[in-house]
Coordinates of C-alpha atoms and ligand atoms in Angstrom, one line a residue:
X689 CA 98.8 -32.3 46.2
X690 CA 97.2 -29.1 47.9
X691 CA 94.6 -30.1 50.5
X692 CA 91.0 -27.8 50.3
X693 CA 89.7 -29.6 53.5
X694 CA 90.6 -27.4 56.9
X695 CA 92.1 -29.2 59.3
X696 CA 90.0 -26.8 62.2
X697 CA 86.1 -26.2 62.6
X698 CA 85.0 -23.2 64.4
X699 CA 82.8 -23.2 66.9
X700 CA 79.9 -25.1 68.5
X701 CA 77.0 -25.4 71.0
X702 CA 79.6 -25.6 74.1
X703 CA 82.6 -24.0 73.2
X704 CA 81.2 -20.5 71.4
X705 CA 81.3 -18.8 68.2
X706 CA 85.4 -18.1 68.5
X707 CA 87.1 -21.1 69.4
X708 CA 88.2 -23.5 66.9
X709 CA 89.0 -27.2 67.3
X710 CA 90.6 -30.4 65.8
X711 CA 88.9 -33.8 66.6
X712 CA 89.4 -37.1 66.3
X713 CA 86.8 -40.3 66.6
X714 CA 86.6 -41.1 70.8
X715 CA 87.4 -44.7 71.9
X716 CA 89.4 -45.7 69.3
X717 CA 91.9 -42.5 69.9
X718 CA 92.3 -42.5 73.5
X719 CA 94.5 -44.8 75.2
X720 CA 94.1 -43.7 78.1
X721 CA 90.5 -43.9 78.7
X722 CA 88.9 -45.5 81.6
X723 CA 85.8 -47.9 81.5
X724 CA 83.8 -45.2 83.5
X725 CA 84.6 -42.3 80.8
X726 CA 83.6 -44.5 78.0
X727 CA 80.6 -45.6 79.1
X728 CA 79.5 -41.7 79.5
X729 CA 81.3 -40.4 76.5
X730 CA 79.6 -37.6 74.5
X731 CA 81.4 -37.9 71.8
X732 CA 79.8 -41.9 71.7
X733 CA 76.5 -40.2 71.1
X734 CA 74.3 -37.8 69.0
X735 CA 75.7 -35.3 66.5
X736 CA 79.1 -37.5 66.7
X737 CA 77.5 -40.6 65.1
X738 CA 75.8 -39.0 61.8
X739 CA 77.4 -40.0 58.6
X740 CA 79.2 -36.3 57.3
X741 CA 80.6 -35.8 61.0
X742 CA 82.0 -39.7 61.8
X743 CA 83.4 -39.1 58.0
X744 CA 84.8 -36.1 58.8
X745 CA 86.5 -37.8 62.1
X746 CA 88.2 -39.8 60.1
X747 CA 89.6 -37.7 57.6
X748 CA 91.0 -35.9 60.6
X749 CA 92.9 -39.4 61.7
X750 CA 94.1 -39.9 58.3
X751 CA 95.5 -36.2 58.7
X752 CA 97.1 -36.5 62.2
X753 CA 99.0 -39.3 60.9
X754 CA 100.6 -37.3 57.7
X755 CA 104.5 -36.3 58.3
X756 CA 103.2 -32.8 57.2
X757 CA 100.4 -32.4 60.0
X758 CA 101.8 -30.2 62.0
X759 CA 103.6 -27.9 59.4
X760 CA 99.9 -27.6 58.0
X761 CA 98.2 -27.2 61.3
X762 CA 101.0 -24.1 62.1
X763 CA 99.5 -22.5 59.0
X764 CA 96.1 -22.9 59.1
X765 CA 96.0 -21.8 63.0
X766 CA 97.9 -18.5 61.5
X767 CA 96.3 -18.1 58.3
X768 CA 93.0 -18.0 60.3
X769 CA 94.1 -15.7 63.2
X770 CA 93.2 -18.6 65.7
X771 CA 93.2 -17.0 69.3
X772 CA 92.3 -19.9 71.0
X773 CA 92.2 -23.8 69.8
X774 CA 90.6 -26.4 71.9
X775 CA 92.5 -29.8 70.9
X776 CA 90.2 -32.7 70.8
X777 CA 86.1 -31.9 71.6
X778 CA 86.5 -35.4 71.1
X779 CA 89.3 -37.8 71.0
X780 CA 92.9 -38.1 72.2
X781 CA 96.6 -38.1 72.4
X782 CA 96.8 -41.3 70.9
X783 CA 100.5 -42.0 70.2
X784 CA 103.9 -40.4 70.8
X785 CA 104.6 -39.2 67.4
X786 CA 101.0 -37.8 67.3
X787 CA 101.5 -36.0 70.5
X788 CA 105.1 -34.6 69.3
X789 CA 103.4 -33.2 66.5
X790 CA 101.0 -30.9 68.6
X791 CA 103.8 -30.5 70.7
X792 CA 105.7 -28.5 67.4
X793 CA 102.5 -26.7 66.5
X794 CA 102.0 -25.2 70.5
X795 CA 105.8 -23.9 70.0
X796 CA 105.4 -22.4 66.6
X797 CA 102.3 -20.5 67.9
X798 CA 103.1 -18.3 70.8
X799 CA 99.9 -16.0 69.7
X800 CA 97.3 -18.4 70.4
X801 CA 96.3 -20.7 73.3
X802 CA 95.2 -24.2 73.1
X803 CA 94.0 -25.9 75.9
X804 CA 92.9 -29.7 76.0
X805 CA 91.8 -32.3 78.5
X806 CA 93.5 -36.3 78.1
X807 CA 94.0 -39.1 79.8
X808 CA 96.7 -40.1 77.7
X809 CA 98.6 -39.2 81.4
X810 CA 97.7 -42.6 81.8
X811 CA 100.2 -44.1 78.9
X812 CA 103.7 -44.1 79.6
X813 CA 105.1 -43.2 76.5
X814 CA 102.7 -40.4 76.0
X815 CA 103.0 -38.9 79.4
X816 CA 106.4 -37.0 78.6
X817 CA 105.3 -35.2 75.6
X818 CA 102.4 -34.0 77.9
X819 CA 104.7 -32.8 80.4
X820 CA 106.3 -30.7 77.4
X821 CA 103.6 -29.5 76.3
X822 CA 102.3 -28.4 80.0
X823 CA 105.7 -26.2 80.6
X824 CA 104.4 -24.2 77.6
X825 CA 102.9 -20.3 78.5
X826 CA 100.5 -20.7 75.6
X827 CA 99.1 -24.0 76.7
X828 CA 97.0 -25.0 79.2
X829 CA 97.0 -29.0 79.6
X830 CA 94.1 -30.9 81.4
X831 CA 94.5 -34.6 83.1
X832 CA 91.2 -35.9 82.8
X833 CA 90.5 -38.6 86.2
X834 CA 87.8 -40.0 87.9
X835 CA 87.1 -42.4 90.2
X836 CA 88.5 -45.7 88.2
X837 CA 91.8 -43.7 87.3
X838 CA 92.4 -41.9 90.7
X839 CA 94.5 -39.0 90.4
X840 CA 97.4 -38.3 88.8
X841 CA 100.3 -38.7 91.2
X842 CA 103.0 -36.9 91.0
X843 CA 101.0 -34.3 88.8
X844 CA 103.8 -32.3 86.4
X845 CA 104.0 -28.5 86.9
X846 CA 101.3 -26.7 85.2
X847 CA 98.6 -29.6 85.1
X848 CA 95.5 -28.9 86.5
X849 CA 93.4 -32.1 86.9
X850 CA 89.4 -32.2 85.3
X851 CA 87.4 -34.6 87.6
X852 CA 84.6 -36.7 86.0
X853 CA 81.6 -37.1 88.5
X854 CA 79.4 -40.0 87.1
X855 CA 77.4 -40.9 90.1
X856 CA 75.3 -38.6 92.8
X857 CA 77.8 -40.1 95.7
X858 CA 81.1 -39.9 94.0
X859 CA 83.6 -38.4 95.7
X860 CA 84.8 -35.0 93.7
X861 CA 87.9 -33.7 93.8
X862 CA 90.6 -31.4 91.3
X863 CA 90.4 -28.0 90.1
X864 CA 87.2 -28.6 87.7
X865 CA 84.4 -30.9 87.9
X866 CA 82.0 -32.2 84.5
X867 CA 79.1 -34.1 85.8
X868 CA 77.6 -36.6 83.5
X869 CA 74.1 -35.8 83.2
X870 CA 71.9 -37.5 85.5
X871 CA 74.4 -36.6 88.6
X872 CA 74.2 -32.8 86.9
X873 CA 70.5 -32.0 89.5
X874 CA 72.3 -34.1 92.6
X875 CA 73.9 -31.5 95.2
X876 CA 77.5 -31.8 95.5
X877 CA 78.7 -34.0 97.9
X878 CA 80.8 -31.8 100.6
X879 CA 81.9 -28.3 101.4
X880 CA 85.1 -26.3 99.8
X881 CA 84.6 -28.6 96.6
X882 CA 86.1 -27.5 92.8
X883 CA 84.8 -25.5 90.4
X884 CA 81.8 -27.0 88.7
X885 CA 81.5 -26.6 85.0
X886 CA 79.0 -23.9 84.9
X887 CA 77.9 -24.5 81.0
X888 CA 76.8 -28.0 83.4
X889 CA 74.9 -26.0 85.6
X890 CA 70.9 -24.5 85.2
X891 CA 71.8 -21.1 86.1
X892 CA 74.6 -21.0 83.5
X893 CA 72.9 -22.9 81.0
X894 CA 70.0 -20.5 81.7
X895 CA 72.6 -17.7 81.3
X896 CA 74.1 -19.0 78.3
X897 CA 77.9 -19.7 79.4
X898 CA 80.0 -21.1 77.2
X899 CA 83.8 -22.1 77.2
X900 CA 84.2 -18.6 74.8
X901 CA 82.4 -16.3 77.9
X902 CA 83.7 -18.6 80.6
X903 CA 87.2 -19.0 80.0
X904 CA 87.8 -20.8 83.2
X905 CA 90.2 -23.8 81.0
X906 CA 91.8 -21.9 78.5
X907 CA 92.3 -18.3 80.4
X908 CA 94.9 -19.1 83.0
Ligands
SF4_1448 S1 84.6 -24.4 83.0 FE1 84.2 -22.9 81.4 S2 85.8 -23.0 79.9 FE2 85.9 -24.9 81.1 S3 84.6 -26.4 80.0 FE3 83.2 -25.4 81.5 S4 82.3 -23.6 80.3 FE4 84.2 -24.4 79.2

């Protein structure tokens, strides 16, 4: 039976105007998440917890676990000229099969980028299908660490590692930190540090950065 639903939303207050995105309910779809990210998780609060939005969540599990998800994903992502896809504002790689299935779309779809942040590093029989997926030109794969998972080690070519600072005297480290907000006013502890998200920052949220204007994740 032909499915009306889209599978992608376009678009919101962080990402832009351009950039669309598949999501999934947090917690429950990431295996690899630490205690420290879920007791901080966005995606735990506001805008994810009204009734359309948690519905829609969960029509988008239902989805991912189809045998067609990924043939239908491939056509929606070109019916829709899709330049860039963020995979997962919220949620994660939570299986194998599920993984393998993004894994197909990214190949199918040289034309656009998708970019995505996990921890699903963290679960064994996840990892390789990462690794895949990381070797890919039109992808650019995120391990998501903090304190409580350390960092990856050995980290797989093409991997650049998103650092989660939750307290003011953290110690900060990869190629792109997110601060939870309280930390977000603290200095950063150090000299030659990473790459602060700047939407994370008063001058760019003054300035109105976005992931669409910034680019820093899914450019390069
Ligand atoms: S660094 Fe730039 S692209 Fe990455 S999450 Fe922050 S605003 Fe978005």
């Amino acid at each position: 039976m032909a499915t009306l639903r889209a599978l992608l939303a376009l678009g919101n207050a962080k990402l832009g105007t351009a950039i669309h995105h598949f999501d999934l309910e947090a917690v429950s779809t990431c295996p690899g998440r630490s205690s420290l990210c879920e007791s901080v998780c966005y995606a735990r609060r506001g805008r994810f917890h009204v009734g359309p939005v948690r519905n829609r969540l969960r029509w988008c599990l239902r989805q991912s676990r189809r045998t067609d998800f990924a043939d239908r994903m491939v056509s929606e992502v070109r019916r829709k000229g899709a330049l860039v896809v963020r995979v997962h504002v919220s949620g994660d790689f939570y299986a194998r099969e599920y993984a393998a299935q993004w894994l197909s779309v990214f190949r199918r779809c040289h034309a656009t980028t998708f970019y995505f942040y996990t921890r699903s590093w963290r679960v064994a029989e996840v990892a390789p299908v990462l690794e895949q997926m990381a070797g890919l030109e039109n992808v650019r794969a995120w391990y998501s660490a903090d304190v409580e998972t350390g960092l990856p080690e050995p980290l797989p070519k093409g991997v650049r590692v998103a650092w989660l600072q939750t307290a003011a005297d953290d110690p900060v480290t990869g190629d792109l930190v997110f601060r939870d907000r309280p930390v977000r006013p603290t200095p950063l502890p150090g000299f030659g540090l990473p790459v602060v998200c700047p939407s994370e920052t008063p001058v760019g949220h003054r300035q109105g950065v976005n992931c669409g204007n910034c680019g820093h994740c899914w450019r390069a």
